[in-house]
PDB file of C-alpha atoms in Angstrom:
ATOM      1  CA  UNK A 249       0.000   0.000   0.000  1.00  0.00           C
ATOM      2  CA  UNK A 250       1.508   3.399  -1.310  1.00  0.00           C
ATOM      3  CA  UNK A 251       0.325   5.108   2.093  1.00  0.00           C
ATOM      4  CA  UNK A 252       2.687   2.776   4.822  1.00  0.00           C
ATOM      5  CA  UNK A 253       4.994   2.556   2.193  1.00  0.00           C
ATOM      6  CA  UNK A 254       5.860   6.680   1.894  1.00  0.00           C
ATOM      7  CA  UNK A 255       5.658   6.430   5.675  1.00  0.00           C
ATOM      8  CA  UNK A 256       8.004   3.741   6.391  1.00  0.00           C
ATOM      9  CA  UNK A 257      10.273   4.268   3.592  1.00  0.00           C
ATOM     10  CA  UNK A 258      10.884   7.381   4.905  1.00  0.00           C
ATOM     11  CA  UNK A 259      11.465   6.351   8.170  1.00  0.00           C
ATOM     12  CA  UNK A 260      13.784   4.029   6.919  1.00  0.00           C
ATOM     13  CA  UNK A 261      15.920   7.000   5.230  1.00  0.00           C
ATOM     14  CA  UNK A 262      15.783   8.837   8.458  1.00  0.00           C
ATOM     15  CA  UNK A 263      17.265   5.425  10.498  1.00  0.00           C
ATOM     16  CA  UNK A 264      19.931   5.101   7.227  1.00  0.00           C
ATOM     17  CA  UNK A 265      21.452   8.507   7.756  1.00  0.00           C
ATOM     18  CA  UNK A 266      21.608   7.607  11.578  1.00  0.00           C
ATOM     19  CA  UNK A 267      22.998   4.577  11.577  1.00  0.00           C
ATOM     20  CA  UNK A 268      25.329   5.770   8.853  1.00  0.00           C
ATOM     21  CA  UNK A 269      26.118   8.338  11.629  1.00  0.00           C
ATOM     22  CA  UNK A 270      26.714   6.426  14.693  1.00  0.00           C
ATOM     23  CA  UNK A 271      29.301   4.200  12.388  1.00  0.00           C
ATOM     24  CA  UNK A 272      31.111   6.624  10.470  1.00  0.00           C
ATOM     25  CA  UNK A 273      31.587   9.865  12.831  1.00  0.00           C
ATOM     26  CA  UNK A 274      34.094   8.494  15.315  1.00  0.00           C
ATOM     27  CA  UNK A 275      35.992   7.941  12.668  1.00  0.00           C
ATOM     28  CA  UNK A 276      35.707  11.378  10.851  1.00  0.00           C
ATOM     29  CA  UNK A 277      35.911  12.762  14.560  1.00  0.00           C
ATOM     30  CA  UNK A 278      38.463  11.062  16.116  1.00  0.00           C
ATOM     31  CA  UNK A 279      40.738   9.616  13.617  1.00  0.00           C
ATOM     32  CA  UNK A 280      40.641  12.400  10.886  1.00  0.00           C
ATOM     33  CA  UNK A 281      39.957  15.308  13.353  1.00  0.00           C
ATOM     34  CA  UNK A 282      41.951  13.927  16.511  1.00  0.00           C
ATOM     35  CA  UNK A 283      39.096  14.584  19.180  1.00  0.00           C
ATOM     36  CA  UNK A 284      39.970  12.406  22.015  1.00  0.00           C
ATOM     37  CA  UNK A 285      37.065   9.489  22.916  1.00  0.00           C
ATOM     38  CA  UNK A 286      35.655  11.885  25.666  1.00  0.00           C
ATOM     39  CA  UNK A 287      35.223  15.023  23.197  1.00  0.00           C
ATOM     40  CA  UNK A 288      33.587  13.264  21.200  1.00  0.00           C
ATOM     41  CA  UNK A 289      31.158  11.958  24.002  1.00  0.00           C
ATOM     42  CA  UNK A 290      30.215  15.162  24.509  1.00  0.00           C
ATOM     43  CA  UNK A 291      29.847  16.223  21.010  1.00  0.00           C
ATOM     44  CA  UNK A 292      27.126  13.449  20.908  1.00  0.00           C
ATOM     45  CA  UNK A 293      25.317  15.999  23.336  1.00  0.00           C
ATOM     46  CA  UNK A 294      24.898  18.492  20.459  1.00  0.00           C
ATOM     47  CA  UNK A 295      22.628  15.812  19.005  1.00  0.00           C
ATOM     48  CA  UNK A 296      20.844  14.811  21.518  1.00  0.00           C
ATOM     49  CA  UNK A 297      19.730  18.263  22.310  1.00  0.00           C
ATOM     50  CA  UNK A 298      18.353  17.962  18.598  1.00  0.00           C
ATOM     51  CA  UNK A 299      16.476  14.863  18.857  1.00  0.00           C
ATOM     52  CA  UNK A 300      14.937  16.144  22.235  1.00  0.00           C
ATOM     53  CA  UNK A 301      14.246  19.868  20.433  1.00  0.00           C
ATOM     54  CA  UNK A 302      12.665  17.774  18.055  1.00  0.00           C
ATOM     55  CA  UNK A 303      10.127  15.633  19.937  1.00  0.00           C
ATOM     56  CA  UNK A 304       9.092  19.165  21.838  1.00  0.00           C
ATOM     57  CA  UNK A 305       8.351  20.661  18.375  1.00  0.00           C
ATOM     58  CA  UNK A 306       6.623  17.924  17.622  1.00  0.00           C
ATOM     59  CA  UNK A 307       4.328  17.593  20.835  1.00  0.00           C
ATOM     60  CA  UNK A 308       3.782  21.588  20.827  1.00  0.00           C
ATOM     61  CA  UNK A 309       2.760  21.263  17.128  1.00  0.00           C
ATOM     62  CA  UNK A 310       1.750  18.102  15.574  1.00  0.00           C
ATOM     63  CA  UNK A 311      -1.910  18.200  16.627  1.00  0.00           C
ATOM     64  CA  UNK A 312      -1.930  21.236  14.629  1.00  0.00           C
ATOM     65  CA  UNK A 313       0.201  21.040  11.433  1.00  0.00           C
ATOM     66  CA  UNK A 314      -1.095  17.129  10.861  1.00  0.00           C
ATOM     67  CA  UNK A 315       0.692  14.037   9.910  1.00  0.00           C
ATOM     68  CA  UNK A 316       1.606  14.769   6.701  1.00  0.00           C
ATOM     69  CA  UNK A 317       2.884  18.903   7.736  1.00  0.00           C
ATOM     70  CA  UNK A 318       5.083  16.795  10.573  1.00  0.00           C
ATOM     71  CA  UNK A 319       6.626  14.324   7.957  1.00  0.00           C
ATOM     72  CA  UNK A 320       7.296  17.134   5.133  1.00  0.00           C
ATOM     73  CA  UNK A 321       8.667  19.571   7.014  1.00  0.00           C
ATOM     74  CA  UNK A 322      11.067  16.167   8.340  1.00  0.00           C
ATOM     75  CA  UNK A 323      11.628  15.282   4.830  1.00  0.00           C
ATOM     76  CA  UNK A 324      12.901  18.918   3.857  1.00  0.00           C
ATOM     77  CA  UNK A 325      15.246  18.922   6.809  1.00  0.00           C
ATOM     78  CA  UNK A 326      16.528  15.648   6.637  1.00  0.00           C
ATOM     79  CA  UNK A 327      17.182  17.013   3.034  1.00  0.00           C
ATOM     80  CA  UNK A 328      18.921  19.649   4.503  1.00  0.00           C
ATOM     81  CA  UNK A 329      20.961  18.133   6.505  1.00  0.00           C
ATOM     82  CA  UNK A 330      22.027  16.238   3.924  1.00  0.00           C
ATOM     83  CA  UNK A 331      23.475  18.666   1.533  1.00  0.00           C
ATOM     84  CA  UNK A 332      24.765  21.066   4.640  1.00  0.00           C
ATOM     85  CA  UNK A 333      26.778  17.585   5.818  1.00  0.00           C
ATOM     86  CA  UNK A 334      28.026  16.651   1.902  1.00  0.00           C
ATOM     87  CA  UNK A 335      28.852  20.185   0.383  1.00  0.00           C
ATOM     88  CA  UNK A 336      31.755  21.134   3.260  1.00  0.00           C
ATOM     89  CA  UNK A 337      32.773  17.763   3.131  1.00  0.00           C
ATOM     90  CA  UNK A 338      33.591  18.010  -0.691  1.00  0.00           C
ATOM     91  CA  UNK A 339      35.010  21.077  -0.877  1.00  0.00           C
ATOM     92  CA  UNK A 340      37.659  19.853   1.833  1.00  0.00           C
ATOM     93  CA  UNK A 341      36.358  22.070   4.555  1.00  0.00           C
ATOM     94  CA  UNK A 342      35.687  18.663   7.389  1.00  0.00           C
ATOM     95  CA  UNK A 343      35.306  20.125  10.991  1.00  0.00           C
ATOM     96  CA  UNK A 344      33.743  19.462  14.267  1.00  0.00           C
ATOM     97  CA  UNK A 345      30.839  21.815  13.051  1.00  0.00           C
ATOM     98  CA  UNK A 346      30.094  20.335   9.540  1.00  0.00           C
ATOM     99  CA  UNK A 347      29.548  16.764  11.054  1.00  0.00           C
ATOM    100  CA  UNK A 348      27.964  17.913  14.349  1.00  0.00           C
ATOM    101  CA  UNK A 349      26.047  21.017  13.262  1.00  0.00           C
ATOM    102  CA  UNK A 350      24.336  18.455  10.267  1.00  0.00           C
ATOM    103  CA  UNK A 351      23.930  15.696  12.210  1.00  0.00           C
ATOM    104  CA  UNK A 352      21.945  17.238  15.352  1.00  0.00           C
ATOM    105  CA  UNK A 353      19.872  19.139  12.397  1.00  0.00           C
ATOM    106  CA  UNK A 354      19.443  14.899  11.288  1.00  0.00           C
ATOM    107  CA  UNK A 355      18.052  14.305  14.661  1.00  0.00           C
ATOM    108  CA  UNK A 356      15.722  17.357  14.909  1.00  0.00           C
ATOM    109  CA  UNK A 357      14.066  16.020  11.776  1.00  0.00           C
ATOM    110  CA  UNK A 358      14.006  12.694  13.454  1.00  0.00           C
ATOM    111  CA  UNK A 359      11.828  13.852  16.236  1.00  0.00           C
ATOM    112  CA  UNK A 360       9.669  16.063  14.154  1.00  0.00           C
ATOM    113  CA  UNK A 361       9.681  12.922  11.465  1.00  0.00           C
ATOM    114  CA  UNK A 362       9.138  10.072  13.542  1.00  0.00           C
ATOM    115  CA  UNK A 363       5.796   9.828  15.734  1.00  0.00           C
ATOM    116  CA  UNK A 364       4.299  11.495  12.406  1.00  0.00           C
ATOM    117  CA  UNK A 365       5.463   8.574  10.497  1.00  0.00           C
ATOM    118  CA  UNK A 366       4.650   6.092  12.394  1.00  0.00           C
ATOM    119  CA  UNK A 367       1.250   7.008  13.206  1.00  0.00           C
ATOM    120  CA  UNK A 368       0.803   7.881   9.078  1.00  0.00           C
ATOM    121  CA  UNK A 369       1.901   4.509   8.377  1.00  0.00           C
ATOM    122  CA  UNK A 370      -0.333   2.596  10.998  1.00  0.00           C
ATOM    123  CA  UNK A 371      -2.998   5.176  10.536  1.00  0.00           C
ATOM    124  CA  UNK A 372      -5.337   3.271   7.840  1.00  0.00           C
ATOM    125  CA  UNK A 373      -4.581  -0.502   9.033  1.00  0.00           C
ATOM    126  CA  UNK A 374      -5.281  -0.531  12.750  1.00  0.00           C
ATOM    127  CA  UNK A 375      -7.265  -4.252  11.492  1.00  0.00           C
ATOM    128  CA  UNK A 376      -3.062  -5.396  11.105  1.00  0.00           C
ATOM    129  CA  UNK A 377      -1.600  -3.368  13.699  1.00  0.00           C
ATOM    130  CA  UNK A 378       0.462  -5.792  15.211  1.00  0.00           C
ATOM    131  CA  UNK A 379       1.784  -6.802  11.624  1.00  0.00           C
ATOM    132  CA  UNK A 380       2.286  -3.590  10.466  1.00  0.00           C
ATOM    133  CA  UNK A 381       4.084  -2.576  13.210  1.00  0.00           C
ATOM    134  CA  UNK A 382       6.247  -5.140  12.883  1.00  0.00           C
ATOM    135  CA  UNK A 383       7.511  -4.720   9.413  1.00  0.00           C
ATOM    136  CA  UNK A 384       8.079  -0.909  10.399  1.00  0.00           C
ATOM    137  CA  UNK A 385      10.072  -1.926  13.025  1.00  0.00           C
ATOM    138  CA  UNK A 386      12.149  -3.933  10.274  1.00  0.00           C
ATOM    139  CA  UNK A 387      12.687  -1.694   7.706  1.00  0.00           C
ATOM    140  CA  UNK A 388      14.034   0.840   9.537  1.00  0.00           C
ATOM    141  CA  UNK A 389      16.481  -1.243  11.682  1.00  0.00           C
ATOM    142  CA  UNK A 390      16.874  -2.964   8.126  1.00  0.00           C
ATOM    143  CA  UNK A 391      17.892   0.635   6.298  1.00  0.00           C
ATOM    144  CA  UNK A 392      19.668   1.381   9.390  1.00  0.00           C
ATOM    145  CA  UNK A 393      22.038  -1.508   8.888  1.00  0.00           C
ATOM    146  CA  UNK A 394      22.725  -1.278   5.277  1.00  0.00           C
ATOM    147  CA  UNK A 395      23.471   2.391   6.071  1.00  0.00           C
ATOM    148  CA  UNK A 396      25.991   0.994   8.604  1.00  0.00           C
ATOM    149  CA  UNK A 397      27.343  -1.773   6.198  1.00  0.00           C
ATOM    150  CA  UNK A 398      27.766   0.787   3.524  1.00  0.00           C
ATOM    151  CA  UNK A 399      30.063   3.022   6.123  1.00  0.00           C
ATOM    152  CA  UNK A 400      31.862   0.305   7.122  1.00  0.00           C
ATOM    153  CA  UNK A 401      32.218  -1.420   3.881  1.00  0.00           C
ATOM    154  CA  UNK A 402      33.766   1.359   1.827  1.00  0.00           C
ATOM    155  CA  UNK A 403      35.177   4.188   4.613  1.00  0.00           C
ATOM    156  CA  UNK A 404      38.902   2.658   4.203  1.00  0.00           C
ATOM    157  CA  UNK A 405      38.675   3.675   0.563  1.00  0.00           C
ATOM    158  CA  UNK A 406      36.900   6.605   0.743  1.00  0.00           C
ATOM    159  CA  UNK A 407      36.837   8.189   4.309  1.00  0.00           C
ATOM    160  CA  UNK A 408      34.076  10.709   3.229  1.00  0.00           C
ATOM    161  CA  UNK A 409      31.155   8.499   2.386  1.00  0.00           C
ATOM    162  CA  UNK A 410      29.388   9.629   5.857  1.00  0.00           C
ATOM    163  CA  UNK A 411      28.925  12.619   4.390  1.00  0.00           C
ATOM    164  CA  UNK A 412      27.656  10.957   1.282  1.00  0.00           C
ATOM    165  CA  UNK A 413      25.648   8.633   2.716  1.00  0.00           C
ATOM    166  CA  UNK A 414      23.395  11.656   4.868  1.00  0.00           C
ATOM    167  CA  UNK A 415      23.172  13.202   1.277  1.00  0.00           C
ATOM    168  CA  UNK A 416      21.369  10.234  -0.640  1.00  0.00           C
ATOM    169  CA  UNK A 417      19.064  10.017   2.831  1.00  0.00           C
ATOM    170  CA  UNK A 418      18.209  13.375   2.023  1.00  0.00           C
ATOM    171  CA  UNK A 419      17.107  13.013  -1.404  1.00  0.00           C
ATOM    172  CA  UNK A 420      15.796   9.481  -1.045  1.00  0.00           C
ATOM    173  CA  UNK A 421      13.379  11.312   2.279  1.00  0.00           C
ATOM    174  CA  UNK A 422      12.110  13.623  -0.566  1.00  0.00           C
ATOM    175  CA  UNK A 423      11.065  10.639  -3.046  1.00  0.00           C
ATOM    176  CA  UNK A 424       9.446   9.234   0.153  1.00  0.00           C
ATOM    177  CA  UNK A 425       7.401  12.232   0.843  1.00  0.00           C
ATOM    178  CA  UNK A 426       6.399  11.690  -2.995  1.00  0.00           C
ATOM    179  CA  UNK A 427       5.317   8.523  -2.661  1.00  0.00           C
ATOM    180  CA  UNK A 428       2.671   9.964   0.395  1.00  0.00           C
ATOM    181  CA  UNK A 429      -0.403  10.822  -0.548  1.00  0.00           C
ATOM    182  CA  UNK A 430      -1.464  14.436   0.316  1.00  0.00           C
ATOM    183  CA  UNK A 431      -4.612  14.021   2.868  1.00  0.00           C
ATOM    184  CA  UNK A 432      -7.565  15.766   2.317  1.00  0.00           C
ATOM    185  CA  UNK A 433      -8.609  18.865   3.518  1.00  0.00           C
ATOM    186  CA  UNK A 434     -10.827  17.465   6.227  1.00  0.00           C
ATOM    187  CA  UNK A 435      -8.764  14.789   7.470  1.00  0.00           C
ATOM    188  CA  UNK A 436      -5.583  13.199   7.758  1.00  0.00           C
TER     189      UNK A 436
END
């Protein structure tokens, strides 16, 4: 069904770019950058403060704005973060702030994104819940582990693909937004 589908693929590029995250930046931080192990913990701070900004936005707003206002305005800033992760990294400019700064704006869309997605994508088959629940649950730890295998599989050759990796999230979030339908005026 084109409805859970949008939703979960989505969530699935969200939980990509993550897991591409949590496997490629001590790397980029600590090798490449020389942060010591307990810099970077507290880097990790930066994004948990936007995954927590997130969910607030989300609970202040998502009654208002909808499902489908939640998950695009995720989409666009997972899109964001994407390009404002990739376009330092190519022109040779890698710091603390180009992985961090993208990355925590990565986790803010991940708490706007998330309960939107979720409840789009369960929203119309609440006669399957338990099923389709399920096979959420999978795809995104699925996409989360190929975007994990793909860090770890080809970061000794090309130490960048992080940065890569957050970009095709990005544009892959917008082809999931695609693939939503818009609701109707009325209702969700």
């Amino acid at each position: 069904d084109r409805r859970f589908f949008g939703y979960a693929a989505l969530n699935g590029c969200i939980f990509g770019a993550l897991f591409a995250y949590q496997t490629g930046s001590p790397y980029l931080l600590m090798v490449e950058l020389g942060y010591s192990p307990q810099s970077y913990g507290l880097l990790i701070l930066f994004n948990v403060a936007g995954f927590l900004s997130g969910n607030l936005i989300t609970n202040r707003f998502g009654s208002r704005v909808g499902i489908y206002g939640m998950v695009r305005a995720g989409s666009v800033l997972t899109f964001l973060a994407g390009i404002a992760m990739v376009v330092p990294t190519e022109l040779g400019h890698v710091s603390a702030v180009s992985i961090i700064g993208p990355s925590m704006l990565l986790l803010f869309a991940m708490g706007i994104t998330l309960p939107s997605s979720m409840a789009g994508a369960m929203l119309h088959f609440p006669h399957v819940a338990g099923a389709a629940s399920a096979l959420l649950g999978f795809l995104q730890m699925g996409t989360g582990a190929l975007g994990s295998f793909v860090i770890s599989s080809l970061q000794n050759q090309h130490p960048h693909v992080m940065p890569d990796v957050f970009a095709v999230s990005g544009v892959l979030a917008l082809v999931a937004l695609a693939l939503i339908p818009r609701p109707k005026k009325a209702a969700e």
